[in-house]
PDBQT receptor file of N, H, CA, C and O in Angstrom, charges set to zero:
ATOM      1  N   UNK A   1      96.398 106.891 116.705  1.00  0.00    +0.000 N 
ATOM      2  CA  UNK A   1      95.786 108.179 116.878  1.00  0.00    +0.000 C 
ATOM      3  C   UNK A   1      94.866 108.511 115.700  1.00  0.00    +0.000 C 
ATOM      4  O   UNK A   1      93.772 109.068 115.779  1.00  0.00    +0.000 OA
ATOM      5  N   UNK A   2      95.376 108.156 114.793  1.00  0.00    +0.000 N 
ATOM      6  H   UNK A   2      96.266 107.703 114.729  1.00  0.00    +0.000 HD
ATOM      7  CA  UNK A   2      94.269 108.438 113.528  1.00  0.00    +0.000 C 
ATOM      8  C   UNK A   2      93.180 107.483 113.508  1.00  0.00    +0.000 C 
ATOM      9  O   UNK A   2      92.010 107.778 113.263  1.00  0.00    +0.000 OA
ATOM     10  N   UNK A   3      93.582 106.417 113.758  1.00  0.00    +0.000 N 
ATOM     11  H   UNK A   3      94.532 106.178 113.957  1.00  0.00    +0.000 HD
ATOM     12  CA  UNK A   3      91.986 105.829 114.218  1.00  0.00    +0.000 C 
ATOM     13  C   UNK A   3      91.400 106.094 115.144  1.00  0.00    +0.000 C 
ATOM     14  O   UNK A   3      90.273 105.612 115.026  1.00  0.00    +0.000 OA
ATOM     15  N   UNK A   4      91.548 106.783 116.360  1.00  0.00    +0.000 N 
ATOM     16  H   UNK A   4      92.463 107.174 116.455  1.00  0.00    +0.000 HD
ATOM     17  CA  UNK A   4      90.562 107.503 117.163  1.00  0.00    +0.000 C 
ATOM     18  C   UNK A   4      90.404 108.332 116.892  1.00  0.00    +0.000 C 
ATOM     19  O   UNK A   4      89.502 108.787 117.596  1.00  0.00    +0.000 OA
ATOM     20  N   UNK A   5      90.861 109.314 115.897  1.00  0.00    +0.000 N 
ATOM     21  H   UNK A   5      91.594 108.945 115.325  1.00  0.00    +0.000 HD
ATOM     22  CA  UNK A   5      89.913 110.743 115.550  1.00  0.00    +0.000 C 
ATOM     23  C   UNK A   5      89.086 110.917 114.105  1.00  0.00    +0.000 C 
ATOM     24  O   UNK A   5      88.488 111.880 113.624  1.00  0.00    +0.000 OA
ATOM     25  N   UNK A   6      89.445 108.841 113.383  1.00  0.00    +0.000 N 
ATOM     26  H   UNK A   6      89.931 108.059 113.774  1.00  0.00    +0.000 HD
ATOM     27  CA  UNK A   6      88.617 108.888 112.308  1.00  0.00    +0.000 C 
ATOM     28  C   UNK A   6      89.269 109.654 111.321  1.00  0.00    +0.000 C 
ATOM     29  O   UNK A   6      88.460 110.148 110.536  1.00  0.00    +0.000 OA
ATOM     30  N   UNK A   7      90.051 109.835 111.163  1.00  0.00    +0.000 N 
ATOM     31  H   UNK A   7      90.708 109.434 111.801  1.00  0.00    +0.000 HD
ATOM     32  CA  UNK A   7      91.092 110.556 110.349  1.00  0.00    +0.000 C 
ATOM     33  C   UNK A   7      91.378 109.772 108.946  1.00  0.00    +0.000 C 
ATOM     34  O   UNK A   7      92.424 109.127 108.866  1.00  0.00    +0.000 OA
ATOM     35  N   UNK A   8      90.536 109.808 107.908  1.00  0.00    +0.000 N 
ATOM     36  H   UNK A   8      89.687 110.332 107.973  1.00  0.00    +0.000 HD
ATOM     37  CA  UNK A   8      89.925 109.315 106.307  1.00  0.00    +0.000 C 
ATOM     38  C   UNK A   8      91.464 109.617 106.073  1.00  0.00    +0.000 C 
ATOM     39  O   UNK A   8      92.029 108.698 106.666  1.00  0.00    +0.000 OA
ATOM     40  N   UNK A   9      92.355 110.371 105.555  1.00  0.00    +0.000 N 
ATOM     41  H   UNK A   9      91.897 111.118 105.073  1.00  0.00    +0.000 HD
ATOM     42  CA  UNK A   9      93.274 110.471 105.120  1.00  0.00    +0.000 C 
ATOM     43  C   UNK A   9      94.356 109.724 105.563  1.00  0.00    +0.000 C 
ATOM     44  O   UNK A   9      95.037 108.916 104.932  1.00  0.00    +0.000 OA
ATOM     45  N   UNK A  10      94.448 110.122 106.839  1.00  0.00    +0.000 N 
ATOM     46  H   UNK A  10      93.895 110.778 107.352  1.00  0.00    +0.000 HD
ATOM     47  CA  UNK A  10      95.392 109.087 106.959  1.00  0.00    +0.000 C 
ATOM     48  C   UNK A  10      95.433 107.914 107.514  1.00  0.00    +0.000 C 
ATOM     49  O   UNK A  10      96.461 107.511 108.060  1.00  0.00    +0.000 OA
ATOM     50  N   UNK A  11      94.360 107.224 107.453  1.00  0.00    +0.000 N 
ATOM     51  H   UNK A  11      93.526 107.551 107.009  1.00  0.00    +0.000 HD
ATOM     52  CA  UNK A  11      94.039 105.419 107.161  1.00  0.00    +0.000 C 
ATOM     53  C   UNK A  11      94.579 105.163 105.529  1.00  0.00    +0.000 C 
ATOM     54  O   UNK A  11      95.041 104.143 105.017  1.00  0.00    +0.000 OA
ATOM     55  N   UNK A  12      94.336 106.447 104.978  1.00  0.00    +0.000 N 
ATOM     56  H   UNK A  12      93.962 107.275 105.394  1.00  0.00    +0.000 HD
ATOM     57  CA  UNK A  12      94.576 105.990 103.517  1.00  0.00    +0.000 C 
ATOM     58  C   UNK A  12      96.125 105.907 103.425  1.00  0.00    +0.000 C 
ATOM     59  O   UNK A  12      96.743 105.047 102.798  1.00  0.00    +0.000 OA
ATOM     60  N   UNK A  13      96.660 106.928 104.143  1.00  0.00    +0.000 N 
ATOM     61  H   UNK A  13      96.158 107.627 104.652  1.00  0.00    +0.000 HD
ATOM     62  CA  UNK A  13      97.933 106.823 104.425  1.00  0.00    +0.000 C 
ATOM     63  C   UNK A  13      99.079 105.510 104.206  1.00  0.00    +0.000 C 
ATOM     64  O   UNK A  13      99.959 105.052 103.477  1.00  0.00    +0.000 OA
ATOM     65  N   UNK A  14      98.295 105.327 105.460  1.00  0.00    +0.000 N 
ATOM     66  H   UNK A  14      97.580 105.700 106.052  1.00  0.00    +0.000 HD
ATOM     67  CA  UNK A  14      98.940 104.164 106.136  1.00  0.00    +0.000 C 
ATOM     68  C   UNK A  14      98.323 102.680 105.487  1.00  0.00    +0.000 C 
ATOM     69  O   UNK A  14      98.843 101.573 105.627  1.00  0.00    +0.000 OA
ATOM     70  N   UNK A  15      97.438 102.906 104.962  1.00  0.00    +0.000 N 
ATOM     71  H   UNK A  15      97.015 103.805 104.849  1.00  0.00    +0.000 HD
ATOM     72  CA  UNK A  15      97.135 101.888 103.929  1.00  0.00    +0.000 C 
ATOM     73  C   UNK A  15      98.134 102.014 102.680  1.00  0.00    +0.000 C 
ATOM     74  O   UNK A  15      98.542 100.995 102.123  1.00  0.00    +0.000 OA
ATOM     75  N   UNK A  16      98.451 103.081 102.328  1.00  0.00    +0.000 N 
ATOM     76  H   UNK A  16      98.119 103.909 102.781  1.00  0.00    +0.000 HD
ATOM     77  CA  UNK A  16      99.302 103.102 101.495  1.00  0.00    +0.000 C 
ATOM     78  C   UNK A  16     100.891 103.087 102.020  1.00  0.00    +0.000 C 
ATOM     79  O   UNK A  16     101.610 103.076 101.021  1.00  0.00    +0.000 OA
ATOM     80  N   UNK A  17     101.549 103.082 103.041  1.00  0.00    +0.000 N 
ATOM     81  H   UNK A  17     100.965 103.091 103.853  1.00  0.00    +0.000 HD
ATOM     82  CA  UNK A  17     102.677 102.794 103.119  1.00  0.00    +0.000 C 
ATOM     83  C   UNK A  17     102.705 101.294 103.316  1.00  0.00    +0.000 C 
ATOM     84  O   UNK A  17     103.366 100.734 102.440  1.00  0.00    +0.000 OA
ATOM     85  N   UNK A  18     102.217 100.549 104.146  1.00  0.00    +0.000 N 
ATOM     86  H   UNK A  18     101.680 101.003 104.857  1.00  0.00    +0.000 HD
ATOM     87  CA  UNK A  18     101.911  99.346 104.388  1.00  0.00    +0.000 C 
ATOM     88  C   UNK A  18     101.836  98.675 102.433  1.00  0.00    +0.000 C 
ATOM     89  O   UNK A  18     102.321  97.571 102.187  1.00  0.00    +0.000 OA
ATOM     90  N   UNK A  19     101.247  99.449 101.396  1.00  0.00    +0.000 N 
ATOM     91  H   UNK A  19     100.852 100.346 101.597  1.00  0.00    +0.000 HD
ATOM     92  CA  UNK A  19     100.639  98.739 100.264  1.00  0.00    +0.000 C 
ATOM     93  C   UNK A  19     101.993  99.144  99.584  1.00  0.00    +0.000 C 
ATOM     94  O   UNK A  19     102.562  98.189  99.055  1.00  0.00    +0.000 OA
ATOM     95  N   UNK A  20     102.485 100.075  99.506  1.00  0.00    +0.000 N 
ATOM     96  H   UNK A  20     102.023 100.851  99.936  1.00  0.00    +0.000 HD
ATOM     97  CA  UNK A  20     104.248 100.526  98.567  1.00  0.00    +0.000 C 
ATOM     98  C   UNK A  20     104.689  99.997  99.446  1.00  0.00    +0.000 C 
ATOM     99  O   UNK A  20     104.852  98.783  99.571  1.00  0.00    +0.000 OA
ATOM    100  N   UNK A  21     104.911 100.724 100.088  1.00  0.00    +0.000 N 
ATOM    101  H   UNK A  21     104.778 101.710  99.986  1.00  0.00    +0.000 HD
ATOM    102  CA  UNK A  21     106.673 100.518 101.141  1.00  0.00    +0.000 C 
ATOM    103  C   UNK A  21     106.967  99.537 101.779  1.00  0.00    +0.000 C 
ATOM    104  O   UNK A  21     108.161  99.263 101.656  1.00  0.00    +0.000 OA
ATOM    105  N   UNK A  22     106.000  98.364 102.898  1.00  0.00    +0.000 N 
ATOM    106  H   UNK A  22     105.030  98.586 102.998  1.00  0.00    +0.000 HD
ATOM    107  CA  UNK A  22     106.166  96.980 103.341  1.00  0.00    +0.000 C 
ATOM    108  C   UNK A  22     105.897  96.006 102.457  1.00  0.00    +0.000 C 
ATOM    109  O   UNK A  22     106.521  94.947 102.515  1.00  0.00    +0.000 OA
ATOM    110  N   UNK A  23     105.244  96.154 101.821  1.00  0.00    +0.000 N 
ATOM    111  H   UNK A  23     104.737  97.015 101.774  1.00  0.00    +0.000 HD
ATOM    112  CA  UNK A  23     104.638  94.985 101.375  1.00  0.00    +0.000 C 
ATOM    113  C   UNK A  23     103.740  93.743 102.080  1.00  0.00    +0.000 C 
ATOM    114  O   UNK A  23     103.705  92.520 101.944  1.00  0.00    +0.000 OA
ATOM    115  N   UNK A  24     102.910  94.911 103.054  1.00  0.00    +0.000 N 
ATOM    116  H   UNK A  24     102.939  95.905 103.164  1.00  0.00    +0.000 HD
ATOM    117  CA  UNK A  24     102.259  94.143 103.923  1.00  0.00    +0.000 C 
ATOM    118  C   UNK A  24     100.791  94.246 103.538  1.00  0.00    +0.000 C 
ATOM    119  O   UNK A  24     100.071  95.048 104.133  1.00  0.00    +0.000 OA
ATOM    120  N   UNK A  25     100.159  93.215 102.252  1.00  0.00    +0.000 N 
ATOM    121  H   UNK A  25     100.743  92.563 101.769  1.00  0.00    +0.000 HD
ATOM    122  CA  UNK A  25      98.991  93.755 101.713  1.00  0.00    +0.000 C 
ATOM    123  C   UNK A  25      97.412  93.531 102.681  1.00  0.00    +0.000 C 
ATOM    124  O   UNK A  25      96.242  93.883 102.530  1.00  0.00    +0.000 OA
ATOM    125  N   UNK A  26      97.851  93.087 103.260  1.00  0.00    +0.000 N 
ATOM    126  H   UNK A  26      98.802  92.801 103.383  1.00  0.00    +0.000 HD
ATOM    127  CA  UNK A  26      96.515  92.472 105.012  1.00  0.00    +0.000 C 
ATOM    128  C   UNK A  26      96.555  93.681 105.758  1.00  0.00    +0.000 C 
ATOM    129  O   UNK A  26      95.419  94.125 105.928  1.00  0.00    +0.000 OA
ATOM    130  N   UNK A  27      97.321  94.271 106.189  1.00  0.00    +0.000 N 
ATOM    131  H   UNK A  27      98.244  93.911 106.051  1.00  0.00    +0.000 HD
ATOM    132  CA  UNK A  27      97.548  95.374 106.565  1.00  0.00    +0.000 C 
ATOM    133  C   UNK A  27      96.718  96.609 106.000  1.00  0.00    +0.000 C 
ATOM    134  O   UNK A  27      95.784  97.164 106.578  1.00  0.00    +0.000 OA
ATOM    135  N   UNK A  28      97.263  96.935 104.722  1.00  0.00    +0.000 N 
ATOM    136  H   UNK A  28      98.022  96.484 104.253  1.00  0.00    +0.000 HD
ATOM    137  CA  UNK A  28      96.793  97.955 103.873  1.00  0.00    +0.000 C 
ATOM    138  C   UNK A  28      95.146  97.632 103.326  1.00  0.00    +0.000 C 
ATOM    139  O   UNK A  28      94.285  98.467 103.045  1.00  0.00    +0.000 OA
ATOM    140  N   UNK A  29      95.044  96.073 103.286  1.00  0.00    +0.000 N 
ATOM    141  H   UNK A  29      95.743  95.395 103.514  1.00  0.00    +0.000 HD
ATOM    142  CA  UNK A  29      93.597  96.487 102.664  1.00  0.00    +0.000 C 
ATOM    143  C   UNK A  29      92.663  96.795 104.379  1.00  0.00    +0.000 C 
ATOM    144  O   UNK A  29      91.564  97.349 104.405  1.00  0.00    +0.000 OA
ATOM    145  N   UNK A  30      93.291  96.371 105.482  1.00  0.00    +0.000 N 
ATOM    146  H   UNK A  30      94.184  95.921 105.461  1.00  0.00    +0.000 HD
ATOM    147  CA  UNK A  30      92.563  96.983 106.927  1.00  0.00    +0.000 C 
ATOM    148  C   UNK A  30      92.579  98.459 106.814  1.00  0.00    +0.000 C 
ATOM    149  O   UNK A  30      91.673  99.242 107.098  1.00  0.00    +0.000 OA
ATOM    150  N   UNK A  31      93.576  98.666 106.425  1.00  0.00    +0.000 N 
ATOM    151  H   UNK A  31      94.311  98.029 106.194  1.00  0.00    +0.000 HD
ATOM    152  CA  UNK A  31      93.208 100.165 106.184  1.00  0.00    +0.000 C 
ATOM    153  C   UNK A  31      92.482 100.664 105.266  1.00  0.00    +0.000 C 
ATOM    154  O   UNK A  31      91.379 101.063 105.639  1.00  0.00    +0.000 OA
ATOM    155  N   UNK A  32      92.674 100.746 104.451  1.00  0.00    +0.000 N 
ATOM    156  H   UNK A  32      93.570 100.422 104.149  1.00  0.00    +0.000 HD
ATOM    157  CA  UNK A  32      91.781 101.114 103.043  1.00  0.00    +0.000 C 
ATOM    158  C   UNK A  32      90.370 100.513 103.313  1.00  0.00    +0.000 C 
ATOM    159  O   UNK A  32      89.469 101.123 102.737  1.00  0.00    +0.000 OA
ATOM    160  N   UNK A  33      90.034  99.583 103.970  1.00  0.00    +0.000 N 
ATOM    161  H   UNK A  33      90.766  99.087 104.438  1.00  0.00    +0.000 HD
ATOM    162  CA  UNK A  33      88.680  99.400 104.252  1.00  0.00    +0.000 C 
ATOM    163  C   UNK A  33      88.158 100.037 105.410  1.00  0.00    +0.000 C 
ATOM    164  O   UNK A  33      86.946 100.234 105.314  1.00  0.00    +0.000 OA
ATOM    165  N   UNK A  34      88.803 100.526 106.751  1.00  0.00    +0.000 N 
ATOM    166  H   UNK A  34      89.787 100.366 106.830  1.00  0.00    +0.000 HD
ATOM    167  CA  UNK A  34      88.474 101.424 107.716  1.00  0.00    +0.000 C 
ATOM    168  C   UNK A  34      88.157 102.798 107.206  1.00  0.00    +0.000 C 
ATOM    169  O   UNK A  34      87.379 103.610 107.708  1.00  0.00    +0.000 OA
ATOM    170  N   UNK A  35      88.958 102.935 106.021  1.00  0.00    +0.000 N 
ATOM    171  H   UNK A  35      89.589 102.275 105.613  1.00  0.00    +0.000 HD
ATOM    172  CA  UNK A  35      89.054 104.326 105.846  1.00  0.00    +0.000 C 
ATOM    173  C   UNK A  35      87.529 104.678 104.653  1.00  0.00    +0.000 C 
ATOM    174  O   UNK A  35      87.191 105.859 104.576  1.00  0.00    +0.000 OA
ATOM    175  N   UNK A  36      86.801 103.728 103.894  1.00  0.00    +0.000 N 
ATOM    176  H   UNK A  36      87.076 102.768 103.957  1.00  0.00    +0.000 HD
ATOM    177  CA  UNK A  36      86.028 103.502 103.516  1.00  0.00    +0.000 C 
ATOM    178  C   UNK A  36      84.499 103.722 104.209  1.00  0.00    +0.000 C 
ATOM    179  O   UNK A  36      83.471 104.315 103.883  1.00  0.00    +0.000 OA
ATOM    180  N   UNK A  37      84.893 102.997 105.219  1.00  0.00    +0.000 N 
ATOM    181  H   UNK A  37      85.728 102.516 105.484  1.00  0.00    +0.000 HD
ATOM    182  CA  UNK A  37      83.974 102.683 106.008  1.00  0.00    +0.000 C 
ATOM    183  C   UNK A  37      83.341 103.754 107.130  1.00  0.00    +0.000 C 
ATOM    184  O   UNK A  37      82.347 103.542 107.825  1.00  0.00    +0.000 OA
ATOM    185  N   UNK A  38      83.944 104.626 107.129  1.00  0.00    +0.000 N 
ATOM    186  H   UNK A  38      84.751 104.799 106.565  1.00  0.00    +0.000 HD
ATOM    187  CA  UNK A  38      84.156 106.134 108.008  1.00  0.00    +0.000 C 
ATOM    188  C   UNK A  38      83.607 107.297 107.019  1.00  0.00    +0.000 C 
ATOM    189  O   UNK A  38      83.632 108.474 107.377  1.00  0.00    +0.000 OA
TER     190      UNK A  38
């Protein structure tokens, strides 16, 4: 949902739980670069 309304914050979000909390860093930099990119 936040990527269909373009929602900058919380790509950063979820770039950041993915980057602390999983440890899923492929993940988080997709986010952090969507959220850039918007």
């Amino acid at each position: 949902m936040a990527i269909e309304k373009e929602d900058n914050y919380a790509m950063i979000n979820l770039g950041n739980l993915y980057n602390i909390v999983e440890k899923d860093y492929e993940n988080a930099k997709k986010y952090y670069l969507m959220a850039i990119e918007k």
